[in-house]
Coordinates of N, CA and C in Angstrom, one line a residue:
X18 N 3.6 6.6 -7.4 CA 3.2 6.6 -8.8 C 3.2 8.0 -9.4
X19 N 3.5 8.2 -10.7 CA 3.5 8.9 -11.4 C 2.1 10.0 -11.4
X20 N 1.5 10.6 -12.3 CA 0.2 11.6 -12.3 C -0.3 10.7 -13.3
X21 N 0.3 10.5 -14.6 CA -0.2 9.9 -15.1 C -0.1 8.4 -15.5
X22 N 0.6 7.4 -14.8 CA 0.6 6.0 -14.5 C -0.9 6.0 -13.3
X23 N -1.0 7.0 -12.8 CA -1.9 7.0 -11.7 C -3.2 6.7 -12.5
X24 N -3.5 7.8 -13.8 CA -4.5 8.2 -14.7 C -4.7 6.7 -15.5
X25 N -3.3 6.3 -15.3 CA -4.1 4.7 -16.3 C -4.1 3.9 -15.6
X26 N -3.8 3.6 -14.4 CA -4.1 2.9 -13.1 C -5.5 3.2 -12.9
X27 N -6.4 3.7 -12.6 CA -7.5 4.2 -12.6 C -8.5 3.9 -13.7
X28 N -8.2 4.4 -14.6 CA -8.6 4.1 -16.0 C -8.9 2.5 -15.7
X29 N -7.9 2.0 -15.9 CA -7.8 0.6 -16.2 C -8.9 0.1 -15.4
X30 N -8.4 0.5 -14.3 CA -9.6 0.0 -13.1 C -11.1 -0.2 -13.2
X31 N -11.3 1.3 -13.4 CA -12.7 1.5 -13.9 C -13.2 0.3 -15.1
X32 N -12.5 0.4 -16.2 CA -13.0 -0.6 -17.0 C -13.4 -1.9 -16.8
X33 N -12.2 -2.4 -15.5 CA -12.3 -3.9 -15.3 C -13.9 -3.7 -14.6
X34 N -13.8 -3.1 -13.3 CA -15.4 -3.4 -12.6 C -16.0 -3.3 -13.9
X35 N -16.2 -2.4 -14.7 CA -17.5 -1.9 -15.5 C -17.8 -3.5 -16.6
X36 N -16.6 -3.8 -16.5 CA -16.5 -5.1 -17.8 C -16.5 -5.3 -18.6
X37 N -15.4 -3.9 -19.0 CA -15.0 -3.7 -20.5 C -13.9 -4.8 -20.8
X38 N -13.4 -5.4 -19.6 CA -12.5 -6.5 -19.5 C -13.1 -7.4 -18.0
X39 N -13.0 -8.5 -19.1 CA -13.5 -9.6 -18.1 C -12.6 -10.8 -16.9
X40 N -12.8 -11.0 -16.2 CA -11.7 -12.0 -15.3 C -11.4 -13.1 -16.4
X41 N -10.1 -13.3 -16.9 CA -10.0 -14.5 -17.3 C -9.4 -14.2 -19.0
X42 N -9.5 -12.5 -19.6 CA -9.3 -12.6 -20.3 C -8.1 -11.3 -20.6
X43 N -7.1 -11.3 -21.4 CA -6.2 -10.8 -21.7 C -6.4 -9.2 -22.1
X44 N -5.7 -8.3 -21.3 CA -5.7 -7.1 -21.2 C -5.0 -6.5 -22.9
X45 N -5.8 -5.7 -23.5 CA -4.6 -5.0 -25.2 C -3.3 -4.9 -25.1
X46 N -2.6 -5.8 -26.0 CA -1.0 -5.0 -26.0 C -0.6 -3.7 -25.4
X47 N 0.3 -3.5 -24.7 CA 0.7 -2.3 -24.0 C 0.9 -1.5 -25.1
X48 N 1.3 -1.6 -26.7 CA 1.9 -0.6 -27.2 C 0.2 -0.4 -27.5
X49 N -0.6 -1.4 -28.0 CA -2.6 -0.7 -27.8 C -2.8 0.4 -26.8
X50 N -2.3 -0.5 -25.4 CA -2.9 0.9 -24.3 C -2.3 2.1 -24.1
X51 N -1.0 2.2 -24.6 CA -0.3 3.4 -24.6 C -1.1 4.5 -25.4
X52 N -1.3 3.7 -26.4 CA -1.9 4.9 -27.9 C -3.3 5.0 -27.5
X53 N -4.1 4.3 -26.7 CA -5.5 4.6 -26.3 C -5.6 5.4 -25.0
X54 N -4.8 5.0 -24.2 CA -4.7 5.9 -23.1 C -3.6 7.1 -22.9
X55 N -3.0 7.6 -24.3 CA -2.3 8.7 -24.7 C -1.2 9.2 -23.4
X56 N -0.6 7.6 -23.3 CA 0.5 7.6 -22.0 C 2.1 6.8 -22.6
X57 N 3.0 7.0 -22.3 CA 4.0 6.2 -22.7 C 3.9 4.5 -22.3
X58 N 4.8 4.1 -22.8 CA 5.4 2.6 -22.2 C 5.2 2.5 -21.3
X59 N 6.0 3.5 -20.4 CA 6.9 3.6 -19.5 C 5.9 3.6 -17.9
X60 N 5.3 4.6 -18.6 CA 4.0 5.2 -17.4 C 3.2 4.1 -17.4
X61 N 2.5 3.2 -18.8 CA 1.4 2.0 -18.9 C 2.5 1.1 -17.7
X62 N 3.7 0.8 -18.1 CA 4.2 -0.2 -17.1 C 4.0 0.1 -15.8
X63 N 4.4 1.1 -15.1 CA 4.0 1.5 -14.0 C 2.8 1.0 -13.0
X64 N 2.1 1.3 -14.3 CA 0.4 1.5 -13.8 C -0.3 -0.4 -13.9
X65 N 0.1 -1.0 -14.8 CA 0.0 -2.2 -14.8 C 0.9 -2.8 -13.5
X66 N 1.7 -2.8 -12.9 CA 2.5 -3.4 -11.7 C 1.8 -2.6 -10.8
X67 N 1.1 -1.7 -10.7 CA 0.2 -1.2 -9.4 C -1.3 -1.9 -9.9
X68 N -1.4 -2.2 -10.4 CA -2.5 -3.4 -10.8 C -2.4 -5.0 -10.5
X69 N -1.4 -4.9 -10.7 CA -0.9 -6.2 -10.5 C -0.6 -6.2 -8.9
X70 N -0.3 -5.7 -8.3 CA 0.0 -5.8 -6.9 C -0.9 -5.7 -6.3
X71 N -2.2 -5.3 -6.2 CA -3.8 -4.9 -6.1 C -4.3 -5.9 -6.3
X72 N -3.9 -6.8 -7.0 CA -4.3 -8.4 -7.7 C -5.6 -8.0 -8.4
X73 N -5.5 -7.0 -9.4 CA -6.1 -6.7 -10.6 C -6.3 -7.5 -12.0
X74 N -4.6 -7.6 -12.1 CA -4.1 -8.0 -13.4 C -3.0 -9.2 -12.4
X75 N -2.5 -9.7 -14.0 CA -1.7 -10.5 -13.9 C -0.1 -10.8 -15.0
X76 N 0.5 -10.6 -14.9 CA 1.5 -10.7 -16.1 C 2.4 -11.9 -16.6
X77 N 1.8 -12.2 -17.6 CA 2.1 -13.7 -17.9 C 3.2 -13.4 -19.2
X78 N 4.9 -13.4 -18.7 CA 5.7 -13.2 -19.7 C 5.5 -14.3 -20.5
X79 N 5.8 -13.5 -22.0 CA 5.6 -14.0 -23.7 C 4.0 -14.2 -24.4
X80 N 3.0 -13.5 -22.8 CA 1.7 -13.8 -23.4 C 0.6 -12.7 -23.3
X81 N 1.2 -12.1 -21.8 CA 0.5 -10.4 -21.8 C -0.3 -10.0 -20.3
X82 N -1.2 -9.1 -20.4 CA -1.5 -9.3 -18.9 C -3.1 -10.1 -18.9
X83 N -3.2 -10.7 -18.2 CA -4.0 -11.4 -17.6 C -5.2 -10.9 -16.7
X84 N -6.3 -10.3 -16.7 CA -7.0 -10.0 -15.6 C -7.8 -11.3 -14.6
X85 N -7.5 -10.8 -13.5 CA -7.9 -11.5 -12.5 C -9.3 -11.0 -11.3
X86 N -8.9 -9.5 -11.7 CA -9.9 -9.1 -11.1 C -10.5 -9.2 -9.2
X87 N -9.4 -9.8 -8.6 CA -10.3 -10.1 -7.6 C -10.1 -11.9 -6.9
X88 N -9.3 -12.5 -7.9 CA -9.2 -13.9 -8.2 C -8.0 -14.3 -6.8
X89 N -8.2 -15.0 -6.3 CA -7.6 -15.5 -5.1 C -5.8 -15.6 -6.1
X90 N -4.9 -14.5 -5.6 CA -3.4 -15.1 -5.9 C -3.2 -16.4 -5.7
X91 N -2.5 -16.9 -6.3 CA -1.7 -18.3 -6.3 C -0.7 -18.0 -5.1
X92 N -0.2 -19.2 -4.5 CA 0.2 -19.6 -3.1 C 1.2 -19.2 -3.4
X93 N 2.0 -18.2 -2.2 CA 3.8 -18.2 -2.4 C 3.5 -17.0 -3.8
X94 N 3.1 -16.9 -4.6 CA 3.5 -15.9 -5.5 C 3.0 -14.1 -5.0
X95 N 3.9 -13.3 -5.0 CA 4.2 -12.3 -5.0 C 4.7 -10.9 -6.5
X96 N 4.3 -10.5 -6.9 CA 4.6 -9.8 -7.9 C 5.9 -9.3 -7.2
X97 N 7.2 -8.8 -8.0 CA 8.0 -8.3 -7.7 C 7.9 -6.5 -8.0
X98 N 8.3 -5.6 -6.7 CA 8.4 -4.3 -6.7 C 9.4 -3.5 -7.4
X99 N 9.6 -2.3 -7.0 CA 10.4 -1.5 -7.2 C 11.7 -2.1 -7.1
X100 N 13.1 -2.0 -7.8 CA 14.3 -2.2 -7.5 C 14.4 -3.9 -7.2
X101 N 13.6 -4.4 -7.4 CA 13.2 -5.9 -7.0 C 13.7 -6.2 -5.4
X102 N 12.9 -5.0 -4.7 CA 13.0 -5.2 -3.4 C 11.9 -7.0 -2.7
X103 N 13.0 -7.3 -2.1 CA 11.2 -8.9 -1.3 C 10.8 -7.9 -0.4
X104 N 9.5 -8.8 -0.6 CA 9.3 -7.7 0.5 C 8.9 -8.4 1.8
X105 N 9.6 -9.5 1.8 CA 10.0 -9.6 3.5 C 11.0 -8.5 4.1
X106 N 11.8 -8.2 3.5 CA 12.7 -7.2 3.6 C 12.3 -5.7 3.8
X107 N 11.0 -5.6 3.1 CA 10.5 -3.8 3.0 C 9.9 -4.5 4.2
X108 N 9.3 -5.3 4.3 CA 8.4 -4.7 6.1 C 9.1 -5.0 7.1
X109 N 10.5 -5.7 6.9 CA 11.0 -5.4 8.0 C 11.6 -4.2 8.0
X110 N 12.1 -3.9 7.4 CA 12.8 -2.1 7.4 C 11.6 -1.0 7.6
X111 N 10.4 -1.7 7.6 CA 9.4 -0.8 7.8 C 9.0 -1.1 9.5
X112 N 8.9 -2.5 9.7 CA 8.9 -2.1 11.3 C 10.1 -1.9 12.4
X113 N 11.0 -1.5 11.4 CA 11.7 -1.0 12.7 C 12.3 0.1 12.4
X114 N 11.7 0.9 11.2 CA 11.5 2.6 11.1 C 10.3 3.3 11.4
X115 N 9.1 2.5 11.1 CA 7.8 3.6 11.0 C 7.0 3.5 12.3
X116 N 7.1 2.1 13.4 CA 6.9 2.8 14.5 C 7.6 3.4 15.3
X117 N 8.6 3.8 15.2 CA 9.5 4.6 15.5 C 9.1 6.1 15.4
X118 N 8.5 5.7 14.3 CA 8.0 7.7 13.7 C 6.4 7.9 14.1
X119 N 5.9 6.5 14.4 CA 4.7 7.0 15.2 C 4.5 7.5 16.5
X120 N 5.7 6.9 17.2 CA 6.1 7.3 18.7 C 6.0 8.8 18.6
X121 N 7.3 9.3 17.7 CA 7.6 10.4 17.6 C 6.6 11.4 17.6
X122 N 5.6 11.1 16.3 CA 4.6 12.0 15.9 C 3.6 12.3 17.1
X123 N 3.6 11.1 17.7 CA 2.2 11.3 18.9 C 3.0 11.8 20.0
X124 N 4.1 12.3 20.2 CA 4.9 12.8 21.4 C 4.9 14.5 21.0
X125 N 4.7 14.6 19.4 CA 4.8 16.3 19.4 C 3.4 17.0 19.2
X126 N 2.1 16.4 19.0 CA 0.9 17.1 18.8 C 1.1 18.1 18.0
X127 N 1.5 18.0 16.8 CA 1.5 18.6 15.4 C 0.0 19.1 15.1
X128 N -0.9 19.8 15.9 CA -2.0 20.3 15.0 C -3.0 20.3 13.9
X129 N -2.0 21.1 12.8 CA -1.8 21.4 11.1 C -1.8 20.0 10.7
X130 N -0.5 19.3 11.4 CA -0.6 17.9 10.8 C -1.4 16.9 10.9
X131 N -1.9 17.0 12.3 CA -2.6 15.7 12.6 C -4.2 15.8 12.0
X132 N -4.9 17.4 11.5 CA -5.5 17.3 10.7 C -5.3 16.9 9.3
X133 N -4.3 16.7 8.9 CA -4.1 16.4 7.7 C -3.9 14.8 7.6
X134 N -3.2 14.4 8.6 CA -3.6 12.8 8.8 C -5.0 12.6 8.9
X135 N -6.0 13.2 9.3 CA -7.7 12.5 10.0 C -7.7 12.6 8.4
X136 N -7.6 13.6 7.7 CA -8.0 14.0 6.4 C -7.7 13.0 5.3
X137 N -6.4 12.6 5.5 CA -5.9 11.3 4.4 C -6.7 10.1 4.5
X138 N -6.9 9.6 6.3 CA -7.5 8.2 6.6 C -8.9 8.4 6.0
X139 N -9.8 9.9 6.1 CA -11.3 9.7 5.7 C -11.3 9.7 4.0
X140 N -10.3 10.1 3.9 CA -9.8 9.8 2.0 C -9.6 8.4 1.5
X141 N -8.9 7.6 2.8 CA -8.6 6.4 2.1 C -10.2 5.8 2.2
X142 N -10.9 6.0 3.2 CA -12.1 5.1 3.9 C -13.2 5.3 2.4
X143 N -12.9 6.4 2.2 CA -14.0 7.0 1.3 C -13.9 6.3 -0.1
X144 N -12.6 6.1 -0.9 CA -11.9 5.3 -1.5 C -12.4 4.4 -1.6
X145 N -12.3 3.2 -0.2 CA -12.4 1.9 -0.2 C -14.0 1.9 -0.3
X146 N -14.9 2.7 0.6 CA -16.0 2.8 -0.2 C -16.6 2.4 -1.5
X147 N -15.7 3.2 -2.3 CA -15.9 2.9 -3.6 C -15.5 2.0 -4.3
X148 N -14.8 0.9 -3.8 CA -13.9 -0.3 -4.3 C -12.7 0.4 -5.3
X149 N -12.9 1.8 -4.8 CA -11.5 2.3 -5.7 C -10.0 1.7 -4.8
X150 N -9.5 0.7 -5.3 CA -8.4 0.3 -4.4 C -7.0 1.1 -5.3
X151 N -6.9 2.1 -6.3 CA -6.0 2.5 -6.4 C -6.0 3.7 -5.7
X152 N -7.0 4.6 -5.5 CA -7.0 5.2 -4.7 C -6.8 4.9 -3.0
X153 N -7.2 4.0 -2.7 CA -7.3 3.8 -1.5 C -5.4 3.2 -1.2
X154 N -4.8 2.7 -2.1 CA -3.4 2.3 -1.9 C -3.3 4.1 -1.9
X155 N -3.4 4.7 -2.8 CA -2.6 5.8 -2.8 C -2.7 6.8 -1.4
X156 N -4.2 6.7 -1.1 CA -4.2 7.2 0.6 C -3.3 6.5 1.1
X157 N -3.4 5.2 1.6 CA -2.6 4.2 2.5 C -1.1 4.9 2.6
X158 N -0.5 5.4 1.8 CA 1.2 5.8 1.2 C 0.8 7.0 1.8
X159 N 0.0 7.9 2.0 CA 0.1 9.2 2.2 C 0.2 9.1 3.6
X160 N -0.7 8.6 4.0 CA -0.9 8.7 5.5 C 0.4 7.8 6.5
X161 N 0.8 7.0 5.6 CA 2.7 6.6 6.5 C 3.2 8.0 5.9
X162 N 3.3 8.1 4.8 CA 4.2 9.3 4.4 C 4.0 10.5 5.3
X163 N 3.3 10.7 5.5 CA 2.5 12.0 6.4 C 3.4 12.0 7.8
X164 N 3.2 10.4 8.4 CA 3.5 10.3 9.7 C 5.2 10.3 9.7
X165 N 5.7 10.1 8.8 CA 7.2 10.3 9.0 C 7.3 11.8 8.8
X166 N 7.4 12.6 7.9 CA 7.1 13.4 8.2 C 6.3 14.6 9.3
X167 N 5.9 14.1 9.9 CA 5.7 14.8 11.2 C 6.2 14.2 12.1
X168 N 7.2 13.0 12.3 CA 7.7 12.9 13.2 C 8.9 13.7 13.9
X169 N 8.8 14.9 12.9 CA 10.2 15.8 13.4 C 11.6 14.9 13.3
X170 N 12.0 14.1 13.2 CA 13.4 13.3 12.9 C 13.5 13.3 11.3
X171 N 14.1 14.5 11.1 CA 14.7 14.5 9.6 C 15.4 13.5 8.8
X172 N 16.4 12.6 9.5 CA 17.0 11.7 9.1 C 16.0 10.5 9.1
X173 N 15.1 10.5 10.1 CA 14.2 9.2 9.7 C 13.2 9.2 8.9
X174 N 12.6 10.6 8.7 CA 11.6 10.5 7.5 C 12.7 10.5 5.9
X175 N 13.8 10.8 6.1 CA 14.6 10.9 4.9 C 14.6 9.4 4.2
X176 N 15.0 8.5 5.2 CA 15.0 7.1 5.2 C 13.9 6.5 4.9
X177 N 12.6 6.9 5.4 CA 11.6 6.4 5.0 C 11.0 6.9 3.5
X178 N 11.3 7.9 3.6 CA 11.1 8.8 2.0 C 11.8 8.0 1.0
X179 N 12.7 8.0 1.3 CA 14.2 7.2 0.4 C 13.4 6.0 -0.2
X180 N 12.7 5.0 0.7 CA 12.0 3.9 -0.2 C 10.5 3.9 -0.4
X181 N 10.0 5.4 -0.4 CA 8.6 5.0 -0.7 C 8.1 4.4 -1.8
X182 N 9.1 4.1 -2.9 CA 8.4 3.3 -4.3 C 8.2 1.8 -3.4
X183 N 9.0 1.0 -2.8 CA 9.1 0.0 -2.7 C 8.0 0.0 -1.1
X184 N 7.7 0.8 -0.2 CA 6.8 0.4 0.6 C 5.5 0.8 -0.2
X185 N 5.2 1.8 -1.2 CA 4.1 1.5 -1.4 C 3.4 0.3 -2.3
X186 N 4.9 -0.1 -3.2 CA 4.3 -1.4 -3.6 C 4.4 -2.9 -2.2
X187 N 4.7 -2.6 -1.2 CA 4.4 -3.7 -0.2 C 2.9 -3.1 0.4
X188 N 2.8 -1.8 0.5 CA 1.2 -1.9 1.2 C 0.1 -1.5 -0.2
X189 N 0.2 -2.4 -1.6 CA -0.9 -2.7 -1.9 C -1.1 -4.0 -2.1
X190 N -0.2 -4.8 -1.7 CA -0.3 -6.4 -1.8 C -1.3 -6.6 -1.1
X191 N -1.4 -6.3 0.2 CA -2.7 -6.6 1.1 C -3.7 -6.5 0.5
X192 N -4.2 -5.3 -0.3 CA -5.3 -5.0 -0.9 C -5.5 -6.1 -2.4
X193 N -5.0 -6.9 -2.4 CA -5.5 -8.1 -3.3 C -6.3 -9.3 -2.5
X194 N -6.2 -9.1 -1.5 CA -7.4 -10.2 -0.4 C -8.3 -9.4 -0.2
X195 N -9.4 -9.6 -1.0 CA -10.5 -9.1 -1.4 C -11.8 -8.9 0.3
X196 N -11.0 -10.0 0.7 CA -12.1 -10.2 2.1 C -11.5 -9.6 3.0
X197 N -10.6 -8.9 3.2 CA -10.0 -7.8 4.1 C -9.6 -6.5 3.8
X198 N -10.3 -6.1 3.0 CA -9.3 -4.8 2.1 C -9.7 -3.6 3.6
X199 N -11.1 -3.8 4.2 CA -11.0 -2.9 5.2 C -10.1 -3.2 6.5
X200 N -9.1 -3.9 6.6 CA -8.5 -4.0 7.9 C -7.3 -3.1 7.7
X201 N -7.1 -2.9 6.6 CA -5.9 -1.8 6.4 C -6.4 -0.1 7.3
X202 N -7.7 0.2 6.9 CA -8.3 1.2 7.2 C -8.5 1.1 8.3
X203 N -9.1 0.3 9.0 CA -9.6 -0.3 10.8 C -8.0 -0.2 11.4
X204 N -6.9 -0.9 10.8 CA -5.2 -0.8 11.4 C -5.2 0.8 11.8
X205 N -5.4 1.4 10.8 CA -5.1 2.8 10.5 C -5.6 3.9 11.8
X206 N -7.3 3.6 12.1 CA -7.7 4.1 13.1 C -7.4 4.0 14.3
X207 N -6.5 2.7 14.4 CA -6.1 2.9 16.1 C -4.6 3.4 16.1
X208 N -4.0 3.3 14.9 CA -2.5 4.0 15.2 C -3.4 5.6 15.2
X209 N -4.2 6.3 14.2 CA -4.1 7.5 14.3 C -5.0 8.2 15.6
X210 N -6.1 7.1 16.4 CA -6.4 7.6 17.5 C -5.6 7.7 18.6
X211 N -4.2 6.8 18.7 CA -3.3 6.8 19.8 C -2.3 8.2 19.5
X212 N -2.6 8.3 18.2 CA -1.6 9.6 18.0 C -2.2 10.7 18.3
X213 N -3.5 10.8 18.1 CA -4.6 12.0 18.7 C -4.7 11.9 20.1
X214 N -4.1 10.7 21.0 CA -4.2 11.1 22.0 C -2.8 11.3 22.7
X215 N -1.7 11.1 21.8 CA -0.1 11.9 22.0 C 0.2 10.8 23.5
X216 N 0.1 9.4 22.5 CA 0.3 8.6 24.0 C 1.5 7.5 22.5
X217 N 3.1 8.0 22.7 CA 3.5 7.3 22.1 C 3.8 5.9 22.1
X218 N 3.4 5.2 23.3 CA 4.1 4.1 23.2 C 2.7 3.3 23.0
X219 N 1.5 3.5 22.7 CA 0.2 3.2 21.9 C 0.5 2.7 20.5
X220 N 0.7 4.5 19.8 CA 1.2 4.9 18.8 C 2.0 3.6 18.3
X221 N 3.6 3.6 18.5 CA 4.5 2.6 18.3 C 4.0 1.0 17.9
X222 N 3.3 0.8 19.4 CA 2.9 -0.5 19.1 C 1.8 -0.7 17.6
X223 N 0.9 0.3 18.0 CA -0.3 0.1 17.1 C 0.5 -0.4 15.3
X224 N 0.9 0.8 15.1 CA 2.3 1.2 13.9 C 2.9 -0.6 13.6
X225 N 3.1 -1.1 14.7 CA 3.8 -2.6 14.4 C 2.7 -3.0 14.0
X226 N 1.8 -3.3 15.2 CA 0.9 -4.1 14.9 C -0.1 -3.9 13.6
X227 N 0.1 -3.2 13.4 CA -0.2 -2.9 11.8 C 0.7 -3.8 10.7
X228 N 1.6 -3.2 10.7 CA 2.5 -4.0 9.8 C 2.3 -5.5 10.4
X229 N 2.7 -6.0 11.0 CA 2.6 -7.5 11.3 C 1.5 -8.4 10.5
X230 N 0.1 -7.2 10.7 CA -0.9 -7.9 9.9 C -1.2 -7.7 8.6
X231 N -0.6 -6.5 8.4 CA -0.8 -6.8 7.2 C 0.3 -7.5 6.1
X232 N 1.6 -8.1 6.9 CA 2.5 -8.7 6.4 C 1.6 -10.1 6.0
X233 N 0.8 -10.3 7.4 CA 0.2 -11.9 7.5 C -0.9 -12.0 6.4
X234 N -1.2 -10.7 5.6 CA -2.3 -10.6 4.6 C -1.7 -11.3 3.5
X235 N -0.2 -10.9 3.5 CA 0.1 -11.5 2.1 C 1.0 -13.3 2.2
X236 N 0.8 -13.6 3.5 CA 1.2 -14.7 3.6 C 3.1 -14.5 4.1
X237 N 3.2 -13.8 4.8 CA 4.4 -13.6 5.7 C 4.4 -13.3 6.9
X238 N 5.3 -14.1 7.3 CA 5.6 -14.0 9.1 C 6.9 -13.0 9.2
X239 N 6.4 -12.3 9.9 CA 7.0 -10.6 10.1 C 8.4 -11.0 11.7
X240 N 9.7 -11.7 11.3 CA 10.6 -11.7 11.7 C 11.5 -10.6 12.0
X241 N 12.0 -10.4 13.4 CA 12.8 -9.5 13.6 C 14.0 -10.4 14.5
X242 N 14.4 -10.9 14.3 CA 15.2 -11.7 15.7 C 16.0 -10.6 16.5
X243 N 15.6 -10.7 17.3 CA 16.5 -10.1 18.7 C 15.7 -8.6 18.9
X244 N 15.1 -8.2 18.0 CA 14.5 -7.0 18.0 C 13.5 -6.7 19.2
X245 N 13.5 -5.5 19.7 CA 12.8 -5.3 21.1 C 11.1 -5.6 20.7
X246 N 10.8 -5.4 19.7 CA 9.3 -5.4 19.1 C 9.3 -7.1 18.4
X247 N 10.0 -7.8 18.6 CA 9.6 -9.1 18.1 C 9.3 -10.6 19.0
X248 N 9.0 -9.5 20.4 CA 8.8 -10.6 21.5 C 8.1 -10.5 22.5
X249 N 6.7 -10.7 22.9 CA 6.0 -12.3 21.9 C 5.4 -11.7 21.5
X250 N 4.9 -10.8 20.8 CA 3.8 -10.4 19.4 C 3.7 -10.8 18.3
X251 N 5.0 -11.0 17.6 CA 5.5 -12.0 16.6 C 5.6 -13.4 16.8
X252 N 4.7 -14.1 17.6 CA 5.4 -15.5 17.5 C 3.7 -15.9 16.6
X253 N 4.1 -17.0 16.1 CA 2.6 -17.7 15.5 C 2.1 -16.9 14.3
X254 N 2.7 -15.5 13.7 CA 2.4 -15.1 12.8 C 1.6 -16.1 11.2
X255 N 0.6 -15.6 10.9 CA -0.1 -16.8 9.6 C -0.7 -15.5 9.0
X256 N -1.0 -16.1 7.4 CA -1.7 -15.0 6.6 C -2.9 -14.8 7.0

């Protein structure tokens, strides 16, 4: 997200808890929020589809957005991402690049880095504290982002970088199941204590096992066929 799609992402947010907008009732014309929240089109869209994937809002073409606030998604429905990636497709390209790069990271004891990881996770935790879930998505992105990047494989953090619009709109879908928003943060703690303890094949798994569940958050079964990580950890997958 943008600095300032982030500013009306937030914004927005705020208002809904506070109940300047109520569940159930229709958010101001975008060309309203643009001029009240002194942001373009362009940035308000942004920031509404990171609302909407949060299951904030809702967007009901020819009628406007919808707040939900918290409201159980409808079955099978998914807001569409970046580049209209599915995102059965981003988490599988996600599990069979990003534990890859957690192996890595916990095999080189990066220091500098690996404080900077503790630092992101107690950012996200702090976040979700506050039921700020735009913030807490925005940790979530930093702390994979972090970890490809310190995995020393230039080509694989390039790859991973290449689609962060579209993984970070797959890791805030989870954060619309209201009754798990902490299991992202709890996933989080055992990939980054396996990496604190530079035991990569921990690391790796944990990294899946992360993804897997939080695939099953949004009602997908995390398929890899023939993949060395898709056997039997994957079988029985449910939201």
């Amino acid at each position: 997200m943008t600095r300032l799609s982030s500013y009306a992402a937030q914004t927005l947010q705020r208002q809904i808890h506070e109940g300047l907008f109520l569940p159930g009732e229709m958010l101001p014309s975008q060309r309203e929020l643009a001029v009240t929240l002194g942001i373009s089109r362009a940035s308000l869209r942004e920031a509404i589809s990171t609302l909407e994937a949060l299951g904030l809002v809702r967007s009901q073409p020819g009628k406007g957005v919808l707040v939900t606030a918290g409201q159980p998604r409808p079955a099978g429905e998914l807001p569409s991402g970046p580049a209209a990636h599915a995102p059965q497709q981003v988490f599988q390209l996600r599990a069979i690049v990003e534990p890859a790069a957690a192996a890595l990271t916990a095999s080189r004891g990066d220091g500098d880095g690996l404080a900077r990881l503790q630092a992101i996770q107690q950012q996200m935790e702090a976040a979700l504290h506050k039921l700020d879930l735009v913030g807490a998505a925005e940790h979530d992105l930093a702390f994979h982002m972090e970890i490809a990047r310190l995995s020393g494989n230039e080509p694989l953090a390039t790859v991973i970088q290449q689609f962060e619009q579209p993984i970070a709109h797959s890791l805030r879908l989870p954060f619309a199941d209201r009754g798990h928003i902490w299991d992202t943060a709890d996933e989080h703690r055992v990939v980054l204590d396996a990496i604190l303890r530079q035991d990569p094949a921990a690391a790796q798994a944990a990294m899946f096992d992360h993804l897997q569940h939080a695939a099953g958050r949004i009602g997908l079964a995390l398929v890899l066929p023939g993949f060395p990580h898709a056997s039997p950890s994957l079988q029985g997958v449910t939201a």
